Coordinates of C-alpha atoms and ligand atoms in Angstrom, one line a residue:
X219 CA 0.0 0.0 0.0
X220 CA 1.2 3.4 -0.4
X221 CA 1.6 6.5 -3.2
X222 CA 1.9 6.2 -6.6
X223 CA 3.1 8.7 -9.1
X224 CA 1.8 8.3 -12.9
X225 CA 2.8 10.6 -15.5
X226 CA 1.6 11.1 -19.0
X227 CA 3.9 12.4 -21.7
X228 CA 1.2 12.8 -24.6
X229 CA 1.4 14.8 -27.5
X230 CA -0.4 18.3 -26.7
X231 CA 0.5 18.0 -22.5
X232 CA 2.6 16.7 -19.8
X233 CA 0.5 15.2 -16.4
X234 CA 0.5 13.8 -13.2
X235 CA -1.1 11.6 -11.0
X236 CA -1.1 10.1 -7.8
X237 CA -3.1 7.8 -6.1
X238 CA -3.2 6.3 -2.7
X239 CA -3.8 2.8 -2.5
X240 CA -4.8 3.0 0.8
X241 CA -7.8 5.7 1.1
X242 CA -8.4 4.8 -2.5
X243 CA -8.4 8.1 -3.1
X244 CA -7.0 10.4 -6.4
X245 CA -4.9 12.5 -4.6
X246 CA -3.1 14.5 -7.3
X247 CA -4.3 16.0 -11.2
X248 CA -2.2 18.0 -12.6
X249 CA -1.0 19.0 -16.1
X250 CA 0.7 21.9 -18.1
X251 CA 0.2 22.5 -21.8
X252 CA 2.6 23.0 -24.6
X253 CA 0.8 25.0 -26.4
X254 CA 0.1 27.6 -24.0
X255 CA 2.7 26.7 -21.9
X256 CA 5.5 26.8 -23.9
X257 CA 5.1 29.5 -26.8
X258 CA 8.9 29.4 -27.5
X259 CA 8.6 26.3 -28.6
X260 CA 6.0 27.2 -31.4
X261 CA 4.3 23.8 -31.1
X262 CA 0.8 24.8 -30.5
X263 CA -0.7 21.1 -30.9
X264 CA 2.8 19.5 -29.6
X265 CA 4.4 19.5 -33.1
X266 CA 6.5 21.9 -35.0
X267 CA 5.4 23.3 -38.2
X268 CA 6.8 21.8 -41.7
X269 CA 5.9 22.9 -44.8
X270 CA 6.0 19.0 -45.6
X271 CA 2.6 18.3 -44.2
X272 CA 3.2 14.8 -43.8
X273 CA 6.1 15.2 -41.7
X274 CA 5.9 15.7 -37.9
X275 CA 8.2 16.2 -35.6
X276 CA 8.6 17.7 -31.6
X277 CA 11.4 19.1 -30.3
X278 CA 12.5 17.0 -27.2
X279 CA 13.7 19.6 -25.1
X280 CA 9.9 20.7 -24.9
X281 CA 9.3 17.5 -23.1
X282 CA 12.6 18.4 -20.6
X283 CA 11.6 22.0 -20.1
X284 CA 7.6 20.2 -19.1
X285 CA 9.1 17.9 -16.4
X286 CA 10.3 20.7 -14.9
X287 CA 7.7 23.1 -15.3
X288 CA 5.2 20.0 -13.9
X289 CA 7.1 19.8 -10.9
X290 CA 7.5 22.9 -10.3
X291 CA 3.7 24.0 -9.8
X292 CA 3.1 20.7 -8.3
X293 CA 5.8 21.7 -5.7
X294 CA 3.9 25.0 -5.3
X295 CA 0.6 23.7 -5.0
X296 CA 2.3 22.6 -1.5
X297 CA 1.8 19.3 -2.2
X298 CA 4.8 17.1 -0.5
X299 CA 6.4 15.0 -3.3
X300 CA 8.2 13.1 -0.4
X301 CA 5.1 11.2 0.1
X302 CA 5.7 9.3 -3.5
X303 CA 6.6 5.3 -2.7
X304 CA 7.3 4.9 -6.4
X305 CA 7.1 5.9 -10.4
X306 CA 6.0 5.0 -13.5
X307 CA 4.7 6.5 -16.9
X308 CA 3.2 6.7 -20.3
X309 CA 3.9 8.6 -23.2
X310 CA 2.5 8.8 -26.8
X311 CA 3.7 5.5 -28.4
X312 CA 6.1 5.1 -31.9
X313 CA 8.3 8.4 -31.2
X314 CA 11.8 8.4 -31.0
X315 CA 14.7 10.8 -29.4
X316 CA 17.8 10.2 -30.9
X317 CA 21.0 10.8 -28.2
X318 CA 24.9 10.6 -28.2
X319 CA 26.9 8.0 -26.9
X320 CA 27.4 10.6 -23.9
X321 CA 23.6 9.8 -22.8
X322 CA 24.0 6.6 -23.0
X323 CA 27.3 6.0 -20.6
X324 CA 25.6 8.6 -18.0
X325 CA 22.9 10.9 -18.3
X326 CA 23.7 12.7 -15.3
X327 CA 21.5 16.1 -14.4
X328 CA 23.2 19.2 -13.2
X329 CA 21.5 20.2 -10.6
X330 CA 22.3 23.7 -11.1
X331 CA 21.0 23.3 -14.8
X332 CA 17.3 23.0 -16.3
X333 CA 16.3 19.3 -17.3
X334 CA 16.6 20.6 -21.3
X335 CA 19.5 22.2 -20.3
X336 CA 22.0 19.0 -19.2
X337 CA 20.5 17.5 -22.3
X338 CA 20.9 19.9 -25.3
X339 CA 24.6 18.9 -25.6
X340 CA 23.3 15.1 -25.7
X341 CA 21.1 15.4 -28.7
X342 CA 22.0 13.5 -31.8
X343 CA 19.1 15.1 -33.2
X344 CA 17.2 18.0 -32.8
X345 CA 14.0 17.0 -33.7
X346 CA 11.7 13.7 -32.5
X347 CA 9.5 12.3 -35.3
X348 CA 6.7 11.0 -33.7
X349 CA 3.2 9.4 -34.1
X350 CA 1.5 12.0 -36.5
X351 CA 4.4 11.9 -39.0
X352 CA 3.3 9.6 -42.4
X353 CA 6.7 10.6 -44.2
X354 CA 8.3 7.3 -44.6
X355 CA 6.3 5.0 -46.9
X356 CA 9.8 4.6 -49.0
X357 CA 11.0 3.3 -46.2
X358 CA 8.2 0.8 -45.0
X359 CA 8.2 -0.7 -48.5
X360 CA 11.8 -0.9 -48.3
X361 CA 11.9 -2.6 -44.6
X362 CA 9.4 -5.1 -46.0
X363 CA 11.3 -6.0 -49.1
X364 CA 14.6 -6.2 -47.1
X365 CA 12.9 -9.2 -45.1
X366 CA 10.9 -11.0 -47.6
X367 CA 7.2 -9.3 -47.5
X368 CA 4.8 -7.4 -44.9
X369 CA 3.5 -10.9 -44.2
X370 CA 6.6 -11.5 -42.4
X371 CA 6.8 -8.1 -40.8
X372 CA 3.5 -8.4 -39.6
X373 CA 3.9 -12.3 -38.2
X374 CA 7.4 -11.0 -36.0
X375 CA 6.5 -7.8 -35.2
X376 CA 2.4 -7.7 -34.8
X377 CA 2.0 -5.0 -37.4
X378 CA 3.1 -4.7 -41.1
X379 CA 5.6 -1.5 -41.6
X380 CA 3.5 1.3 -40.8
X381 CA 5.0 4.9 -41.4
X382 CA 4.7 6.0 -37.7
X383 CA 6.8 3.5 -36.2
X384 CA 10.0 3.5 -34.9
X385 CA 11.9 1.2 -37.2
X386 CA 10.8 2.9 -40.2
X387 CA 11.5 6.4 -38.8
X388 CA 15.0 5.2 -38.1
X389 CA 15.7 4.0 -41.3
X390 CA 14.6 7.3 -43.0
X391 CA 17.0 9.0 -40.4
X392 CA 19.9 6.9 -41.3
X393 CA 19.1 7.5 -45.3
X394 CA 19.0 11.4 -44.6
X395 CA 21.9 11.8 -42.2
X396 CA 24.1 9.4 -41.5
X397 CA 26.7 11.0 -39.9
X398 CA 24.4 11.8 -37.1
X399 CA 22.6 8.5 -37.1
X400 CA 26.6 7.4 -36.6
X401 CA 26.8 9.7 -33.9
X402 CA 24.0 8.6 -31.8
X403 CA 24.7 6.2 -28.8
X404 CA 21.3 5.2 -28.3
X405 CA 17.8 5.6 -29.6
X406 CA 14.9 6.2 -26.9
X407 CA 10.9 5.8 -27.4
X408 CA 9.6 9.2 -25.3
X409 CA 8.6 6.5 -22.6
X410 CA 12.1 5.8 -22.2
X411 CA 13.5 9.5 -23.3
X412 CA 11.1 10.7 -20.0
X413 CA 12.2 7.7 -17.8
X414 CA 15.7 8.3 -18.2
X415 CA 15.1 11.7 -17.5
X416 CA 13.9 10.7 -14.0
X417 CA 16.1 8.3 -13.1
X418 CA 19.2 10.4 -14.9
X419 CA 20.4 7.8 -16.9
X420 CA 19.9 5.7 -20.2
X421 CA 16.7 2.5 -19.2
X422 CA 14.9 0.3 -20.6
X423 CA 12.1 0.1 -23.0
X424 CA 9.0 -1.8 -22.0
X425 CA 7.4 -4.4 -23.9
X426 CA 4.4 -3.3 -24.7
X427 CA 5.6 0.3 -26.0
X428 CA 8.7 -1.8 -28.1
X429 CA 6.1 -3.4 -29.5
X430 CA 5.0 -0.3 -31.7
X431 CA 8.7 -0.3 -33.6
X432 CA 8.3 -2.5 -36.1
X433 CA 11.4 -4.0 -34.1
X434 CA 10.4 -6.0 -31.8
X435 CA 9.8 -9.8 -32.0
X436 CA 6.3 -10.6 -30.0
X437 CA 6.6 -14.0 -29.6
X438 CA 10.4 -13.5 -28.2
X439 CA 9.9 -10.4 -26.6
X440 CA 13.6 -9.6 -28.0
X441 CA 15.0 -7.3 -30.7
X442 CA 14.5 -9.5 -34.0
X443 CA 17.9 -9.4 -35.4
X444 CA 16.1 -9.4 -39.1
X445 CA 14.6 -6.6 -38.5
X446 CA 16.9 -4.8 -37.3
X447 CA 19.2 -5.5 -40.0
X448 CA 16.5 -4.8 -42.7
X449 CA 16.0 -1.1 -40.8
X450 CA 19.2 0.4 -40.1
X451 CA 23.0 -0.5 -39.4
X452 CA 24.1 -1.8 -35.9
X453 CA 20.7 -0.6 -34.7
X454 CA 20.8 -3.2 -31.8
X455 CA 23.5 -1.2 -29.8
X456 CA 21.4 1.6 -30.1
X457 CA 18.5 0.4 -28.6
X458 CA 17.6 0.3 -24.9
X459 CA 17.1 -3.5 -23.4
X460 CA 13.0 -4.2 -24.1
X461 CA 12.2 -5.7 -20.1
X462 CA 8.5 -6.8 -19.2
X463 CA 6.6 -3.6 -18.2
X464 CA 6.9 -4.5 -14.3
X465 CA 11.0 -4.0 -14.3
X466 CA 12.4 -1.3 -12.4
X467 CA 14.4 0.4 -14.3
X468 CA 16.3 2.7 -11.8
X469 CA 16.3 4.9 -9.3
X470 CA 14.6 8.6 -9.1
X471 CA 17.7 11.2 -10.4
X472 CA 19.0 13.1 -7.4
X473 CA 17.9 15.9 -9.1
X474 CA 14.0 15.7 -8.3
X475 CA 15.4 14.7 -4.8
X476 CA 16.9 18.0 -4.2
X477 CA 15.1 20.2 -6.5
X478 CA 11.6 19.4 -5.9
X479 CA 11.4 17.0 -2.3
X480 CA 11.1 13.1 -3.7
X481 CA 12.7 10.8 -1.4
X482 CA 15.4 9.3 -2.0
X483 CA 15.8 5.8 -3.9
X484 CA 12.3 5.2 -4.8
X485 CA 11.5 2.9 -7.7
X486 CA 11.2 4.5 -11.3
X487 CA 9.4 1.4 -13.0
X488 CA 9.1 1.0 -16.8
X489 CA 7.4 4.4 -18.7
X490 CA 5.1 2.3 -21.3
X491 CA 3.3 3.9 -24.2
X492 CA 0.0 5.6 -24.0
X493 CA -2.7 3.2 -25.0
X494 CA -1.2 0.2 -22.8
X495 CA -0.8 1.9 -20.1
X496 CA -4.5 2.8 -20.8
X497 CA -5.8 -0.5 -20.7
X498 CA -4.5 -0.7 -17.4
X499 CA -6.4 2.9 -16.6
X500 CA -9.4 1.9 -17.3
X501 CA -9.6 -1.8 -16.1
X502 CA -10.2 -3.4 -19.2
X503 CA -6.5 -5.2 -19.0
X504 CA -8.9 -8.7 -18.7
X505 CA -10.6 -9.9 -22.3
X506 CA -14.1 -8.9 -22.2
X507 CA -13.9 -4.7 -22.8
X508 CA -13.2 -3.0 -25.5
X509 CA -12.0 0.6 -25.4
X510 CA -12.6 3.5 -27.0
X511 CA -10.0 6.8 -26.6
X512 CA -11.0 9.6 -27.8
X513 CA -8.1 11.8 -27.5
X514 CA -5.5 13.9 -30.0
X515 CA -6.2 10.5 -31.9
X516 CA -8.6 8.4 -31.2
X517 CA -7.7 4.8 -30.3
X518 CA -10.1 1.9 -30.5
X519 CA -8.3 -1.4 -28.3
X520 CA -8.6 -4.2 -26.3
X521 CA -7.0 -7.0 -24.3
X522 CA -6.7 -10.4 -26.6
X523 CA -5.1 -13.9 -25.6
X524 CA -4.0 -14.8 -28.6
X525 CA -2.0 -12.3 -31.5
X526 CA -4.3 -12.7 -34.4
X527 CA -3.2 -10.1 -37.2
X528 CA -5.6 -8.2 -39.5
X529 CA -5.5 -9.1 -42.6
X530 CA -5.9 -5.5 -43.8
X531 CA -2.9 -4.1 -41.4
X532 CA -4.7 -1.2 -39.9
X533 CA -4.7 -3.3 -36.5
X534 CA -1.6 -3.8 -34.3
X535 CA -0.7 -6.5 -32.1
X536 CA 1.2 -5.1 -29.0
X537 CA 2.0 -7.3 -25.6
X538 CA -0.1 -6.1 -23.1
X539 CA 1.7 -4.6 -20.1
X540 CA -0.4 -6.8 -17.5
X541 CA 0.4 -9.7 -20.0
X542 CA -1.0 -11.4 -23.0
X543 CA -1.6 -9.1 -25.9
X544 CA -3.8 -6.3 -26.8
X545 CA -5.1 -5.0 -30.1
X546 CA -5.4 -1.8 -31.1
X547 CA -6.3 0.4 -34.3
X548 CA -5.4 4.3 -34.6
X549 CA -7.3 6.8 -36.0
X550 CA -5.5 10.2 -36.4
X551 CA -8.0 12.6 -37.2
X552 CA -9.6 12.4 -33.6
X553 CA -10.0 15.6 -31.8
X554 CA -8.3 17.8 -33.9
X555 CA -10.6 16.8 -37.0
X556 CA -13.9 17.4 -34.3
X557 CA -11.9 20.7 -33.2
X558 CA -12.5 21.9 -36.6
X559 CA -16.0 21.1 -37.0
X560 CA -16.2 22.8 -33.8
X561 CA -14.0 26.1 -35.3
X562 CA -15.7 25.9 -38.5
X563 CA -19.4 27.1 -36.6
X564 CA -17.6 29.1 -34.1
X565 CA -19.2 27.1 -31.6
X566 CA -18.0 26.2 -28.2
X567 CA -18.0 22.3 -27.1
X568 CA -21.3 23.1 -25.1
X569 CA -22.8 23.7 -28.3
X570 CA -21.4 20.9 -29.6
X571 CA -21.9 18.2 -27.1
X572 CA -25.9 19.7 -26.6
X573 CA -26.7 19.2 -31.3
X574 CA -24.5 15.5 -30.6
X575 CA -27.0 14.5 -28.1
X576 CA -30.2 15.7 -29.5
X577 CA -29.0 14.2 -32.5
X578 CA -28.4 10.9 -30.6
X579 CA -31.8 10.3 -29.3
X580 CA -33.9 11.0 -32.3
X581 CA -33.7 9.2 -35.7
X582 CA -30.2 7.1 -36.6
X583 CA -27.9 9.6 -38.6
X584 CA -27.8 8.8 -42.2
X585 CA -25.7 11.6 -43.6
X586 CA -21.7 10.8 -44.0
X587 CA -18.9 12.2 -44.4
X588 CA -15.4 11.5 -45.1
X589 CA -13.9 13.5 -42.2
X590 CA -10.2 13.3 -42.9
X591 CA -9.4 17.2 -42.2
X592 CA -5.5 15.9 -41.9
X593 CA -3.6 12.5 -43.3
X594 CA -5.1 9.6 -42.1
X595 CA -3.3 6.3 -40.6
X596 CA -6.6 4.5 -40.7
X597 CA -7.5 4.7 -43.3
X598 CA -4.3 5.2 -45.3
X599 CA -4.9 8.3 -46.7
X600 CA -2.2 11.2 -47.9
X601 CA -3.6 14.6 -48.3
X602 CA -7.2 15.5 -46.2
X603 CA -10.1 14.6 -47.5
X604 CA -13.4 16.1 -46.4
X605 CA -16.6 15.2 -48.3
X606 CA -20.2 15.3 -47.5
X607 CA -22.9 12.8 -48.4
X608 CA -26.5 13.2 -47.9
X609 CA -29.2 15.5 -47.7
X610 CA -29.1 19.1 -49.6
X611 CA -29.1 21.3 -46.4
X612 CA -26.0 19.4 -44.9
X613 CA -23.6 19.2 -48.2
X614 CA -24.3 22.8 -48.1
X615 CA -21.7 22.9 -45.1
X616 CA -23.7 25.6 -43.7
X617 CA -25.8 23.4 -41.3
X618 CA -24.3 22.7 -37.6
X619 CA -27.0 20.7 -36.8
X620 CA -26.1 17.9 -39.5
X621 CA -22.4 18.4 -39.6
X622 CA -22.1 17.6 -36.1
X623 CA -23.5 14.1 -36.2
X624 CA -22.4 13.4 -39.2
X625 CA -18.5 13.7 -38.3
X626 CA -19.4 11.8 -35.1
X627 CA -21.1 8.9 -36.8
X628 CA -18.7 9.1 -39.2
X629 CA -15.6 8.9 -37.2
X630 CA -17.3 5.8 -35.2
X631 CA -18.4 3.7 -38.3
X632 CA -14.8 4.4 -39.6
X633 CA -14.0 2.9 -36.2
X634 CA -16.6 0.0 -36.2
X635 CA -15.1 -1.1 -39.9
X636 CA -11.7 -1.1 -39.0
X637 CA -12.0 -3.4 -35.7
X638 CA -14.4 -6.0 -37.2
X639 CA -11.4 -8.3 -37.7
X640 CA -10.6 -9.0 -33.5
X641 CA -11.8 -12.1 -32.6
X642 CA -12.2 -11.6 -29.1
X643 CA -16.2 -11.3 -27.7
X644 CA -16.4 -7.8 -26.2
X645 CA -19.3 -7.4 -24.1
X646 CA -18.7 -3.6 -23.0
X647 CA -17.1 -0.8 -24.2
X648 CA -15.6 1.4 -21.8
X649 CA -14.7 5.0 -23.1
X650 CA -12.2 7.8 -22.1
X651 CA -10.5 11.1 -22.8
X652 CA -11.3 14.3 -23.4
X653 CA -14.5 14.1 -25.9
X654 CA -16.3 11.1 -24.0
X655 CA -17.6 13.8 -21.6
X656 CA -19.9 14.2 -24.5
X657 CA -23.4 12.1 -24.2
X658 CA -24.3 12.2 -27.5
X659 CA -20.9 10.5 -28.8
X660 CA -21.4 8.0 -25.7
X661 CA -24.7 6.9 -27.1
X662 CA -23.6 7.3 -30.6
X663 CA -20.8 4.6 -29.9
X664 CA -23.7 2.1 -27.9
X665 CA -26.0 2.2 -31.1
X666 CA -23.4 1.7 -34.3
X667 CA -21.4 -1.0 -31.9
X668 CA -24.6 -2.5 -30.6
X669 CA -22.6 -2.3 -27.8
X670 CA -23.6 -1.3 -24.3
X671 CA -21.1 2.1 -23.5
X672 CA -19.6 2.6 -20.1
X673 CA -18.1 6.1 -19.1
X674 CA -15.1 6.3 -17.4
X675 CA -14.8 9.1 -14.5
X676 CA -11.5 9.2 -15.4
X677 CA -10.8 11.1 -18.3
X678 CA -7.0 10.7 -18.4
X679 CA -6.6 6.9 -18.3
X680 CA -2.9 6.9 -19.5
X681 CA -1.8 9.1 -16.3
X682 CA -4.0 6.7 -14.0
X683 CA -2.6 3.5 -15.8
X684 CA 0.3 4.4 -15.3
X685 CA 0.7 5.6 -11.1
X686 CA -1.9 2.0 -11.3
X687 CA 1.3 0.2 -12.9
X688 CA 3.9 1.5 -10.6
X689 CA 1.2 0.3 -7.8
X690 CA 1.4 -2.7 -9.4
X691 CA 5.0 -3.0 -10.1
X692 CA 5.8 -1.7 -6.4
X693 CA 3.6 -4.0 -4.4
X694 CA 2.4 -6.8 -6.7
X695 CA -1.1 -5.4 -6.2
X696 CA -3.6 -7.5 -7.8
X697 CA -5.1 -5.7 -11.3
X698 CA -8.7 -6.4 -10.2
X699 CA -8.4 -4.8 -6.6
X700 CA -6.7 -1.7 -8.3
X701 CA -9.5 -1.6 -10.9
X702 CA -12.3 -1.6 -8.3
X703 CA -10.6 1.4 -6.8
X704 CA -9.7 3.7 -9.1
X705 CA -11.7 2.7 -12.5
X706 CA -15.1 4.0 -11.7
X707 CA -17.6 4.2 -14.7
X708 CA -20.0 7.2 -14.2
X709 CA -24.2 5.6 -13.1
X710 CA -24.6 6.6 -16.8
X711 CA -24.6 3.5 -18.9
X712 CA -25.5 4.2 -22.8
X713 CA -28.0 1.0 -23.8
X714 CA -28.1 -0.2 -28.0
X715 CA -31.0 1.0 -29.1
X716 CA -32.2 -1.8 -31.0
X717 CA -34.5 -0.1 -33.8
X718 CA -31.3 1.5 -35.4
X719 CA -29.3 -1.1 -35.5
X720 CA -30.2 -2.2 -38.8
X721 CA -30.0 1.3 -40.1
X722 CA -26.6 1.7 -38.7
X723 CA -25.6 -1.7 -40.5
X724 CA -26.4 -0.1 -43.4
X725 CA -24.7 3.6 -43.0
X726 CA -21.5 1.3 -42.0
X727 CA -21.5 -0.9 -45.6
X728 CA -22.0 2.7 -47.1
X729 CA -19.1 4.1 -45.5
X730 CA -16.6 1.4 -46.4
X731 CA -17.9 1.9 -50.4
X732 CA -17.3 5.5 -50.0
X733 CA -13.4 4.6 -48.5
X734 CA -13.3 2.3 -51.0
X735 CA -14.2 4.6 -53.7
X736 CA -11.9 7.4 -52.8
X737 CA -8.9 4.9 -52.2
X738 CA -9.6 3.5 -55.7
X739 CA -9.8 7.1 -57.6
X740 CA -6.4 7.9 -56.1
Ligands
XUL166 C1 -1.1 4.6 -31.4 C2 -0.8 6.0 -31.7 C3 -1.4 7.1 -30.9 C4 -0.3 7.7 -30.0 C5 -1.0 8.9 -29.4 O1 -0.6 3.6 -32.3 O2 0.0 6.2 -32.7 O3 -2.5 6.7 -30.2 O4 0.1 6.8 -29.0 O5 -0.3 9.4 -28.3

């Protein structure tokens, strides 16, 4: 029993929690955002502007300077960081930091430095591709070639080469610049990149995060040495050891001991990626939920026994940080695509979330759209695409009241399409982040699943998750008794309707045609 710290390293913010295991009790929320937070760093969503829209990159230092600034205004809150018993932490899956061989021997904080500033000199790179980039299809076919087919790929690594994962990333780095890709000592995920910031030197890479690299062998749980040699040049000594997602992996820094009051030699456990650590956040690391994120992307995921592949290769097949695997499919255009809808009426989410729920509860939605206001992952799709189908006064554009349903149904038909390939019976679906505050996209999701929805109280799952895993890792406390505590669905529970099911059925087969369509005039 005791106090666990979980942070969340995502792509817009930096948070915090903390939760006492033995009140039960959320005793800590906070977060800082880059955007706001951190004009300097012109990253307004998390990313830097590139004229390349397909490229996407963050600088790392951002995500130094936010540790600091985190702990900073937790410290001044007065809350007593001494309290902590141990660490862990998430952070947005597939992107990499790229670091000198200095980092890797010791990456020692100054105490009388910044976090960014003991690591500037350390950078092999100053930019972090991450998740949202789609710039290296060049380099996925190449990976695939180099080790006999995406078939293969797909059976080793869960996944077929997919543009926003670490190995292809790599290679493209190594094409571009390899006199820096020569100079870097060792590769990080930002799990790992924010984990050896803590404990002040280079750790390990979990599992389940490793298994979004296209690196990874799932069934070994070690590098695969094809794959490696298919993506870059002595790539294994740049990587950081994969260890199951319980490891400690060091030691909290002495930095955070004397700068902002942790106590000494507490247990920094394994950061993992954002969606795993998820599944733990919202309790649904057992088979039997599914999971629906609706966050910068939205995520649709669950816990599987077995790793059964889709055959399309949207789906990925990551190890599951409370074990077995866990599915999951990504959709990029989440809430910045429903920001727009939003921007586009000059509406505020009130307005929003009030036409999405009248819209819920009368007659099932029938107008579509293809609601790809940036690249899509899932669909593959290169340039936006934003079409309307349906009646006169909504194709106009000019009509809120059937734009906002539309893009809602839209977005979760897209998602119902793209998931009907996991085998595993899911009886619930349990839904979190930012936009499932919203009652009409609850209900939404119950009718086109056919699915009864549960609400999470918790919005931020991956923050929870994660002080949940360092609970975990800490004490060996049992996944079920942390679930009862802290994953509390709201009394709320969004019921099928039955009479639009068949309707919905329908709206989904015309949705796929209209992908179909649009990927086949391209
Ligand atoms: C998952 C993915 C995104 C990021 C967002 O594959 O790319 O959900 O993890 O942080």
């Amino acid at each position: 029993m005791g106090k666990f710290l979980g942070f969340d390293s995502s792509t817009q913010s930096l948070s915090a929690f903390v939760i006492d295991t033995d009140s039960g009790e959320i005793i800590l929320d906070e977060n800082i955002n880059f955007g706001d937070d951190f004009p300097q760093y012109k990253s307004q969503n998390g990313f830097l502007e590139n004229s390349d829209l397909l490229v996407k990159h963050s600088d790392p230092l951002m995500w130094c300077d936010a540790l600091d600034l985190l702990l900073g205004k937790i410290k001044k809150t007065g809350f007593d960081l001494s309290i902590i018993d141990a660490v862990s932490g998430s952070g947005q899956q597939h992107g990499t930091v790229y670091l000198k061989k200095q980092f890797a021997d010791s990456a020692k904080l100054d105490i009388k430095k910044t976090v960014a500033e003991s690591i500037k000199p350390m950078l092999s790179r100053l930019t972090a591709p991450i998740w949202m980039d789609s710039s290296t299809s060049e380099e996925c076919r190449e990976i695939a070639e180099n080790v006999g087919g995406n078939k293969v790929v797909q059976e080793k690594t869960g996944s077929p080469a997919i543009e926003r994962f670490s190995g292809p990333q790599i290679r493209k780095f190594y094409k571009k610049d390899p006199d820096s890709y020569k100079d870097t000592g060792v590769i990080h995920l930002v799990s790992s990149f924010m984990a050896s910031l803590l404990c002040g030197k280079s750790v390990a890479v979990d599992y389940a995060d490793a298994s979004g690299m296209n690196l990874l062998n799932l069934h070994r749980t070690s590098w695969d040495e094809d794959m490696l040699n298919a993506t870059a040049p002595e790539l294994k000594e740049k990587l950081p050891e994969p260890v199951p997602s319980n490891s400690a992996v060091g030691t909290i820094s002495e930095y955070y001991v004397k700068k902002y009051g942790f106590k000494s030699g507490i247990s920094v456990y394994a950061w993992s990626g954002d969606n795993p650590s998820s599944i733990v956040g919202v309790g649904a690391c057992i088979p039997g939920n599914a999971v629906i994120s609706l966050g910068t992307s939205d995520t649709f995921f669950a816990s599987i026994k077995s790793s059964v592949v889709d055959p399309d290769g949207y789906g990925h097949i990551f190890c599951n940080p409370a074990g077995n695997y866990m599915c999951l499919i990504c959709f990029k255009n989440g809430s910045l695509a429903r920001e727009k809808v939003k921007e586009q009426f000059n509406m505020d989410w009130k307005t929003f979330d009030g036409i999405a729920e009248i819209a819920s509860v009368s007659t099932p939605v029938k107008n579509l759209m293809l609601p790809f206001y940036v690249s899509e992952i899932t669909p593959l799709i290169f340039e936006p695409i934003v079409r309307y189908f349906g009646d006169d006064d909504f194709i106009s554009g000019e009509n809120p009241k059937k734009t906002v349903p539309a893009i809602i149904v839209s977005q979760l038909l897209n998602m119902k399409q793209h998931s009907l390939w996991i085998d595993t019976k899911i009886k619930t679906i349990k839904i979190t982040g930012g936009a499932s505050k919203s009652d009409g996209i609850c209900q939404f999701a119950a009718d086109i699943f056919q699915t009864p929805v549960e609400r999470l109280k918790v919005a931020n799952s991956a923050a929870l998750g994660a002080a949940m895993r360092a609970a975990n890792s800490e004490n060996n406390m049992n996944w079920n008794t942390l679930a009862e505590m802290f994953c509390l669905t709201g009394k709320k529970r969004f019921i099928p309707n039955n009479n639009y099911a068949a309707a919905f059925a329908e709206s989904a087969k015309i949705f796929s045609d209209l992908i179909f369509a649009e990927k086949a005039e391209k």
